[in-house]
Short mmCIF file of C-alpha atoms in Angstrom, two decimals:
data_model
loop_
_atom_site.label_atom_id
_atom_site.label_comp_id
_atom_site.label_asym_id
_atom_site.label_seq_id
_atom_site.Cartn_x
_atom_site.Cartn_y
_atom_site.Cartn_z
CA MET A 1 18.10 7.54 15.48
CA GLN A 2 16.24 5.34 17.96
CA TYR A 3 15.81 1.58 17.61
CA VAL A 4 13.33 -0.35 19.75
CA SER A 5 14.26 -4.03 19.93
CA LEU A 6 11.91 -6.18 17.86
CA LEU A 7 12.77 -9.39 19.74
CA ASP A 8 12.30 -7.83 23.19
CA THR A 9 8.93 -6.40 22.17
CA LEU A 10 7.76 -9.74 20.77
CA LYS A 11 8.78 -11.53 23.98
CA CYS A 12 6.79 -9.05 26.06
CA LEU A 13 3.77 -9.42 23.77
CA LEU A 14 3.74 -13.22 23.80
CA LYS A 15 3.82 -13.28 27.60
CA HIS A 16 0.27 -11.90 27.48
CA ASP A 17 -2.20 -14.77 27.37
CA ASP A 18 -4.59 -13.10 24.94
CA ILE A 19 -1.86 -12.47 22.33
CA PHE A 20 -0.37 -15.91 22.93
CA ARG A 21 -3.73 -17.63 22.37
CA GLN A 22 -4.35 -15.80 19.11
CA VAL A 23 -0.91 -16.71 17.76
CA VAL A 24 -1.03 -20.37 18.82
CA TYR A 25 -4.67 -21.34 18.53
CA SER A 26 -6.37 -18.95 16.13
CA ARG A 27 -6.65 -20.14 12.56
CA HIS A 28 -8.03 -18.33 9.55
CA SER A 29 -10.98 -19.77 7.65
CA ALA A 30 -10.18 -22.28 4.93
CA ASP A 31 -12.93 -21.25 2.52
CA ASP A 32 -12.44 -19.76 -0.94
CA CYS A 33 -12.53 -16.12 0.19
CA LEU A 34 -9.76 -13.54 0.33
CA ARG A 35 -9.92 -11.62 3.61
CA ASP A 36 -6.34 -11.29 4.73
CA VAL A 37 -2.74 -11.55 3.57
CA VAL A 38 -2.65 -15.23 4.57
CA ASP A 39 -5.36 -16.02 2.01
CA GLY A 40 -3.19 -14.98 -0.94
CA GLU A 41 -1.19 -17.27 -3.21
CA HIS A 42 2.16 -15.81 -2.14
CA PHE A 43 1.54 -16.79 1.48
CA LYS A 44 -0.02 -20.17 0.71
CA ASN A 45 2.79 -21.20 -1.64
CA HIS A 46 5.68 -19.99 0.52
CA PRO A 47 7.47 -22.96 2.18
CA PHE A 48 8.35 -21.04 5.35
CA TRP A 49 4.78 -20.10 6.20
CA GLN A 50 3.44 -23.56 5.44
CA GLU A 51 6.16 -25.49 7.28
CA THR A 52 6.26 -23.25 10.36
CA PRO A 53 2.80 -23.31 12.00
CA LEU A 54 3.80 -20.97 14.84
CA ALA A 55 5.45 -18.45 12.51
CA LEU A 56 5.03 -14.81 13.55
CA GLN A 57 3.79 -12.60 10.73
CA ILE A 58 5.67 -9.31 11.18
CA ILE A 59 3.73 -6.79 9.06
CA LEU A 60 6.37 -4.09 8.66
CA TYR A 61 5.31 -0.61 7.55
CA PHE A 62 7.71 2.09 6.34
CA ASP A 63 6.71 5.74 6.01
CA GLU A 64 8.08 9.27 6.17
CA PHE A 65 6.38 12.22 7.86
CA ILE A 66 6.97 15.84 8.84
CA ALA A 67 6.44 16.65 12.50
CA VAL A 68 5.61 20.34 11.94
CA ASN A 69 3.58 22.45 9.52
CA GLN A 70 4.65 21.27 6.08
CA ALA A 71 4.40 24.81 4.68
CA GLY A 72 7.08 26.15 6.99
CA MET A 73 10.60 26.96 5.81
CA ARG A 74 12.19 24.62 8.35
CA ALA A 75 9.86 21.70 7.63
CA PRO A 76 12.58 19.55 5.97
CA ALA A 77 14.61 19.67 9.20
CA TYR A 78 11.73 17.91 10.97
CA LYS A 79 11.18 15.17 8.43
CA TYR A 80 11.41 11.67 9.91
CA ALA A 81 11.46 8.10 8.63
CA ALA A 82 9.71 5.49 10.73
CA PHE A 83 9.37 1.71 10.69
CA TYR A 84 6.32 0.33 12.45
CA TYR A 85 5.04 -3.23 12.68
CA GLN A 86 2.12 -5.26 13.88
CA LEU A 87 1.45 -8.95 14.34
CA GLY A 88 -0.47 -10.44 11.43
CA ASN A 89 -1.41 -13.38 13.67
CA ILE A 90 -3.94 -11.36 15.64
CA GLU A 91 -7.44 -10.57 14.44
CA PRO A 92 -7.52 -8.06 11.54
CA ALA A 93 -10.02 -5.88 13.40
CA LEU A 94 -7.45 -5.28 16.17
CA ARG A 95 -4.49 -4.36 13.98
CA SER A 96 -5.58 -0.79 13.29
CA GLN A 97 -5.73 0.04 17.00
CA PHE A 98 -2.81 2.02 18.34
CA HIS A 99 -1.97 -0.41 21.12
CA CYS A 100 -1.39 -3.12 18.49
CA ILE A 101 1.06 -1.03 16.40
CA PHE A 102 4.69 -0.94 17.54
CA LEU A 103 7.62 1.30 16.63
CA ALA A 104 10.91 -0.27 15.55
CA ILE A 105 12.91 2.63 14.08
CA LEU A 106 12.54 6.40 14.27
CA VAL A 107 15.23 8.42 12.49
CA LYS A 108 15.64 11.84 10.94
CA ASN A 109 15.35 11.77 7.18
CA LYS A 110 18.69 13.55 6.74
CA ILE A 111 20.39 10.63 8.53
CA VAL A 112 18.79 8.20 6.08
CA LYS A 113 20.01 10.26 3.12
CA LYS A 114 23.52 10.51 4.56
CA HIS A 115 24.04 6.88 5.58
CA GLY A 116 21.44 4.99 3.52
CA LEU A 117 18.67 2.56 4.45
CA ASN A 118 21.11 -0.37 4.60
CA THR A 119 22.87 1.25 7.57
CA VAL A 120 19.70 2.54 9.27
CA MET A 121 17.92 -0.82 9.01
CA ARG A 122 20.89 -2.92 10.15
CA PRO A 123 19.73 -3.58 13.74
CA LEU A 124 16.22 -4.46 12.53
CA ILE A 125 17.55 -6.76 9.80
CA GLU A 126 19.84 -8.50 12.30
CA GLU A 127 16.95 -9.25 14.65
CA LEU A 128 14.67 -10.35 11.79
CA SER A 129 17.42 -12.74 10.73
CA VAL A 130 17.57 -14.17 14.26
CA LEU A 131 13.78 -14.48 14.31
CA GLU A 132 13.57 -16.41 11.03
CA ASN A 133 16.53 -18.72 11.71
CA ILE A 134 16.67 -19.23 15.49
CA GLY A 135 13.45 -17.82 16.88
CA ILE A 136 12.52 -16.80 20.42
CA ASP A 137 11.51 -19.01 23.35
CA ILE A 138 8.44 -18.25 25.45
CA VAL A 139 8.02 -20.14 28.73
CA LYS A 140 4.47 -21.03 29.71
CA PRO A 141 3.02 -23.39 32.35
CA LYS A 142 2.51 -26.03 29.63
CA GLY A 143 6.15 -25.83 28.53
CA THR A 144 8.46 -23.80 26.34
CA PHE A 145 7.21 -22.60 22.96
CA LYS A 146 9.58 -21.58 20.17
CA PHE A 147 8.41 -18.90 17.75
CA ARG A 148 10.07 -18.07 14.45
CA GLY A 149 8.86 -15.39 12.08
CA ALA A 150 9.41 -13.35 8.93
CA PRO A 151 8.37 -9.92 7.65
CA LEU A 152 5.56 -8.89 5.32
CA VAL A 153 6.32 -5.34 4.16
CA VAL A 154 3.78 -2.64 3.24
CA ALA A 155 4.38 0.99 2.21
CA ASP A 156 3.25 3.53 -0.35
CA ASN A 157 4.92 3.59 -3.78
CA LEU A 158 7.74 5.99 -2.90
CA GLU A 159 8.76 4.14 0.26
CA SER A 160 8.30 0.72 -1.38
CA HIS A 161 10.74 1.73 -4.11
CA ALA A 162 13.15 3.14 -1.53
CA ILE A 163 13.15 0.04 0.64
CA GLY A 164 13.08 -2.30 -2.37
CA GLY A 165 16.09 -0.84 -4.13
CA PHE A 166 14.05 0.56 -7.04
CA LEU A 167 14.46 4.05 -8.48
CA GLU A 168 12.17 6.50 -6.68
CA SER A 169 11.86 8.95 -9.58
CA PHE A 170 9.53 6.60 -11.53
CA SER A 171 11.15 7.93 -14.72
CA ALA A 172 13.12 4.82 -15.68
CA LEU A 173 12.40 2.92 -18.86
CA ARG A 174 11.00 0.11 -16.69
CA SER A 175 9.69 1.94 -13.63
CA CYS A 176 7.21 -0.64 -12.29
CA ARG A 177 8.29 -2.85 -9.41
CA PHE A 178 5.71 -5.49 -10.35
CA CYS A 179 6.45 -6.06 -14.04
CA THR A 180 9.11 -5.67 -16.74
CA VAL A 181 7.18 -3.63 -19.34
CA THR A 182 8.42 -0.24 -20.51
CA ARG A 183 6.72 3.10 -19.91
CA ASP A 184 5.36 3.25 -23.47
CA GLU A 185 4.03 -0.30 -23.28
CA LEU A 186 2.41 0.43 -19.93
CA LYS A 187 0.39 3.28 -21.44
CA LYS A 188 -1.17 0.93 -24.00
CA LEU A 189 -1.79 -2.12 -21.80
CA ILE A 190 -5.41 -2.89 -21.05
CA ASP A 191 -5.17 -6.54 -19.96
CA ILE A 192 -2.82 -7.04 -17.00
CA SER A 193 -2.51 -10.76 -17.78
CA LYS A 194 -0.34 -9.78 -20.76
CA CYS A 195 2.04 -7.98 -18.43
CA PRO A 196 5.14 -10.13 -17.61
CA GLU A 197 5.68 -10.18 -13.84
CA LYS A 198 8.99 -9.31 -12.26
CA SER A 199 10.56 -12.38 -10.62
CA ILE A 200 13.34 -12.88 -8.11
CA ALA A 201 15.56 -14.14 -10.92
CA SER A 202 14.90 -11.14 -13.18
CA TYR A 203 15.41 -8.71 -10.26
CA ASN A 204 18.72 -10.30 -9.31
CA TYR A 205 19.84 -10.29 -12.95
CA GLN A 206 18.99 -6.60 -13.38
CA VAL A 207 20.78 -5.58 -10.17
CA ALA A 208 23.83 -7.59 -11.23
CA MET A 209 23.82 -5.80 -14.59
CA VAL A 210 23.57 -2.38 -12.88
CA GLU A 211 26.42 -3.29 -10.53
CA THR A 212 28.53 -3.99 -13.61
CA GLU A 213 27.29 -1.00 -15.62
CA PRO A 214 25.65 1.72 -13.44
CA THR A 215 24.17 3.55 -16.44
CA LEU A 216 21.72 0.65 -16.86
CA SER A 217 19.97 1.78 -13.68
CA SER A 218 17.65 4.06 -15.70
CA THR A 219 16.89 1.14 -18.05
CA TYR A 220 15.90 -1.44 -15.44
CA GLY A 221 14.65 0.92 -12.74
CA VAL A 222 16.79 -0.63 -10.00
CA LYS A 223 19.61 0.80 -7.91
CA LYS A 224 23.16 -0.43 -7.72
CA LYS A 225 22.74 -1.24 -4.02
CA ARG A 226 20.56 -4.24 -3.30
CA SER A 227 17.66 -3.94 -0.88
CA PRO A 228 18.71 -4.52 2.76
CA LEU A 229 15.73 -6.84 3.16
CA ASN A 230 17.06 -9.29 0.58
CA VAL A 231 19.66 -10.61 3.00
CA LEU A 232 16.77 -12.36 4.74
CA GLN A 233 16.14 -15.92 3.63
CA GLN A 234 12.34 -15.80 3.72
CA PHE A 235 11.74 -12.47 2.01
CA HIS A 236 12.49 -10.88 -1.34
CA VAL A 237 11.34 -7.47 -2.57
CA ALA A 238 10.63 -8.71 -6.11
CA ASN A 239 7.40 -10.43 -5.06
CA ALA A 240 6.52 -9.07 -1.62
CA LEU A 241 5.93 -5.30 -1.86
CA PRO A 242 2.15 -4.97 -2.39
CA PRO A 243 0.51 -1.70 -3.47
CA ASP A 244 -1.10 0.69 -1.00
CA ILE A 245 -4.82 0.76 -1.85
CA LEU A 246 -5.68 4.04 -0.16
CA TYR A 247 -2.67 5.87 -1.56
CA ASP A 248 -2.86 4.49 -5.11
CA LEU A 249 -6.60 4.84 -5.48
CA PHE A 250 -7.84 7.73 -3.40
CA GLU A 251 -5.12 10.02 -2.12
CA PHE A 252 -2.85 10.69 -5.10
CA GLY A 253 -3.86 8.02 -7.56
CA LEU A 254 -6.51 6.84 -9.94
CA VAL A 255 -9.64 8.20 -8.25
CA SER A 256 -8.40 11.75 -7.63
CA GLU A 257 -6.98 12.12 -11.16
CA SER A 258 -10.05 10.61 -12.82
CA LEU A 259 -12.49 12.78 -10.85
CA VAL A 260 -10.56 15.95 -11.73
CA LEU A 261 -10.69 15.06 -15.45
CA LEU A 262 -14.40 14.16 -15.28
CA ILE A 263 -15.28 17.37 -13.44
CA ASP A 264 -13.31 19.48 -15.92
CA GLN A 265 -15.06 17.82 -18.86
CA TYR A 266 -18.52 18.28 -17.33
CA VAL A 267 -17.79 21.95 -16.63
CA LEU A 268 -16.52 22.49 -20.19
CA SER A 269 -19.65 20.76 -21.51
CA GLY A 270 -21.81 23.17 -19.52
CA TYR A 271 -23.55 20.56 -17.39
CA PHE A 272 -22.73 22.45 -14.18
CA SER A 273 -20.24 24.96 -12.80
CA LEU A 274 -17.51 24.44 -10.22
CA GLN A 275 -19.44 26.67 -7.82
CA TYR A 276 -22.53 24.47 -8.27
CA LEU A 277 -20.55 21.32 -7.42
CA ALA A 278 -18.84 23.02 -4.48
CA GLY A 279 -22.25 24.00 -3.12
CA ARG A 280 -23.54 20.43 -3.49
CA VAL A 281 -20.51 19.02 -1.67
CA LYS A 282 -20.92 21.54 1.15
CA GLU A 283 -24.71 21.22 1.59
CA PHE A 284 -25.01 17.43 1.21
CA HIS A 285 -26.49 15.70 4.28
CA TYR A 286 -23.68 13.32 5.24
CA LYS A 287 -24.45 10.38 7.51
CA GLY A 288 -22.40 8.07 9.75
CA THR A 289 -18.64 8.08 9.18
CA ASP A 290 -19.12 10.27 6.10
CA LYS A 291 -19.76 13.19 8.49
CA ILE A 292 -16.20 12.85 9.76
CA ASN A 293 -14.72 12.13 6.33
CA ARG A 294 -16.69 14.65 4.30
CA PRO A 295 -14.66 15.68 1.24
CA GLU A 296 -12.93 19.00 0.77
CA PHE A 297 -13.57 20.75 -2.53
CA VAL A 298 -11.05 23.46 -3.44
CA ILE A 299 -11.26 25.76 -6.48
CA LEU A 300 -7.95 27.38 -7.42
CA ARG A 301 -7.49 29.60 -10.47
CA GLY A 302 -10.63 28.32 -12.12
CA SER A 303 -9.89 24.62 -11.75
CA VAL A 304 -10.69 22.00 -9.16
CA HIS A 305 -8.08 20.49 -6.85
CA ILE A 306 -8.77 17.21 -5.06
CA LYS A 307 -5.92 16.77 -2.58
CA GLN A 308 -7.24 15.37 0.65
CA LYS A 309 -7.14 12.35 2.90
CA ALA A 310 -7.78 8.98 1.29
CA VAL A 311 -11.04 8.43 3.18
CA GLN A 312 -12.28 11.82 1.94
CA GLY A 313 -11.52 10.82 -1.65
CA TRP A 314 -13.34 7.54 -1.09
CA CYS A 315 -16.35 9.41 0.26
CA LEU A 316 -16.38 11.82 -2.70
CA LEU A 317 -16.27 9.00 -5.25
CA ARG A 318 -19.10 7.05 -3.62
CA LEU A 319 -21.36 10.09 -3.32
CA TYR A 320 -20.44 11.74 -6.62
CA PRO A 321 -23.43 10.24 -8.53
CA LEU A 322 -25.79 11.66 -5.88
CA LEU A 323 -24.11 15.07 -6.02
CA VAL A 324 -24.26 15.72 -9.77
CA GLY A 325 -26.12 12.79 -11.36
CA ASP A 326 -29.21 14.86 -12.07
CA ALA A 327 -27.14 17.43 -14.01
CA VAL A 328 -25.51 14.96 -16.43
CA PRO A 329 -27.47 13.85 -19.54
CA GLU A 330 -28.50 10.21 -19.72
CA GLY A 331 -26.18 8.02 -21.81
CA ASN A 332 -23.15 10.30 -21.37
CA HIS A 333 -19.95 8.38 -22.20
CA LYS A 334 -17.88 9.90 -19.40
CA TRP A 335 -20.56 8.85 -16.94
CA LYS A 336 -19.87 5.27 -18.02
CA VAL A 337 -16.22 5.84 -17.10
CA LEU A 338 -17.33 6.94 -13.65
CA LEU A 339 -19.56 3.89 -13.21
CA ALA A 340 -16.69 1.58 -14.22
CA LEU A 341 -14.48 3.33 -11.66
CA LEU A 342 -17.15 2.83 -9.01
CA ASN A 343 -17.29 -0.88 -9.88
CA ILE A 344 -13.53 -1.17 -9.34
CA GLU A 345 -13.78 0.66 -6.01
CA GLU A 346 -16.61 -1.58 -4.79
CA PHE A 347 -14.59 -4.72 -5.50
CA ILE A 348 -11.25 -3.55 -4.14
CA MET A 349 -12.63 -2.04 -0.92
CA CYS A 350 -14.93 -4.93 0.01
CA PRO A 351 -13.90 -6.74 3.24
CA SER A 352 -13.79 -10.14 1.51
CA MET A 353 -13.69 -11.43 -2.05
CA SER A 354 -14.02 -14.87 -3.57
CA CYS A 355 -11.17 -16.12 -5.74
CA ALA A 356 -13.61 -16.34 -8.65
CA SER A 357 -14.35 -12.63 -8.29
CA ILE A 358 -10.76 -11.77 -9.19
CA GLU A 359 -11.41 -12.70 -12.81
CA PHE A 360 -14.52 -10.53 -12.83
CA LEU A 361 -12.54 -7.66 -11.31
CA ASN A 362 -9.98 -8.05 -14.09
CA ASP A 363 -12.80 -7.68 -16.65
CA VAL A 364 -14.07 -4.55 -14.87
CA ILE A 365 -10.58 -3.02 -14.91
CA GLN A 366 -10.23 -3.79 -18.63
CA GLN A 367 -13.61 -2.16 -19.26
CA PHE A 368 -12.50 0.96 -17.38
CA HIS A 369 -9.25 1.15 -19.40
CA TYR A 370 -11.17 0.76 -22.64
CA LEU A 371 -13.73 3.45 -21.75
CA TYR A 372 -11.06 5.78 -20.37
CA GLU A 373 -8.96 5.58 -23.55
CA LYS A 374 -12.01 5.93 -25.78
#
């Protein structure tokens, strides 16, 4: 395992005038649009962020990867867990650049399984605790500036459950980290507003119950060991583990599953064949970034498989009406499902959204659920 000091890295960063200016002087717009994490209710209503104007937003990302060909027999031996972070105080356009992403922890996955995340994350948690309570001092010609900070954690579902102390099998009676509904109730829910949210109090109660009676873990979907991040004063996993848009929608989530079902139904209905669609995908004249992210269309044992990068799934969904729209009869019900899915994608992937649009997005999602079930 290798740990790169968070505090030392932050001190080096803030010595650079361009980073220092963005942290101290840059302010996000105060209009009614959602563009960044600081525009959300969680950030605006959190006392720490509102009472600490020079607070450093440590956007912490947790992921696992295999450093060799994943098909090889020895691939598990080269599986690593990594914690990266970036400063949320700098411009959003800069955060995706490699020189603005910093490594905190790199460790072999077998070490994580043997010793647990609580042990692996200990040096990072200790420095985050220092940052939120004491802070770091940066000396500039105009004087000494004190910076405190706190983490904002992002990860895909599996890693979010791992770091949050939730069961990673997703087979518990209550497997959602956002709400308290059961699996059966979740299948029938159309309106998310009727879904009771998980709170810090309910999370703490459930973990306490599991600590007393471990068999309740499969009922509440939480582990006996509390999340290592919950020792921090300004962070709690019950309300601060957002979903991963690209993963949930395009890579292994809603879009890929829905497109497979739609394609299968269209093929069964005789509108077109898999070979016809594969030819359209291959011969389409892609433009701009779509040339780089052109989708891969694989036919295995007479069925279609859509397992590709998230941006490829996004490209396939956007262009799908142009690829096969002329082959589908007008008024087809499943085409309405596709259009509702496209509406959801357009809203979620837009660079900014008004607060009023959230209600409209909720209506679009309900419409998709209704059409999908019908």
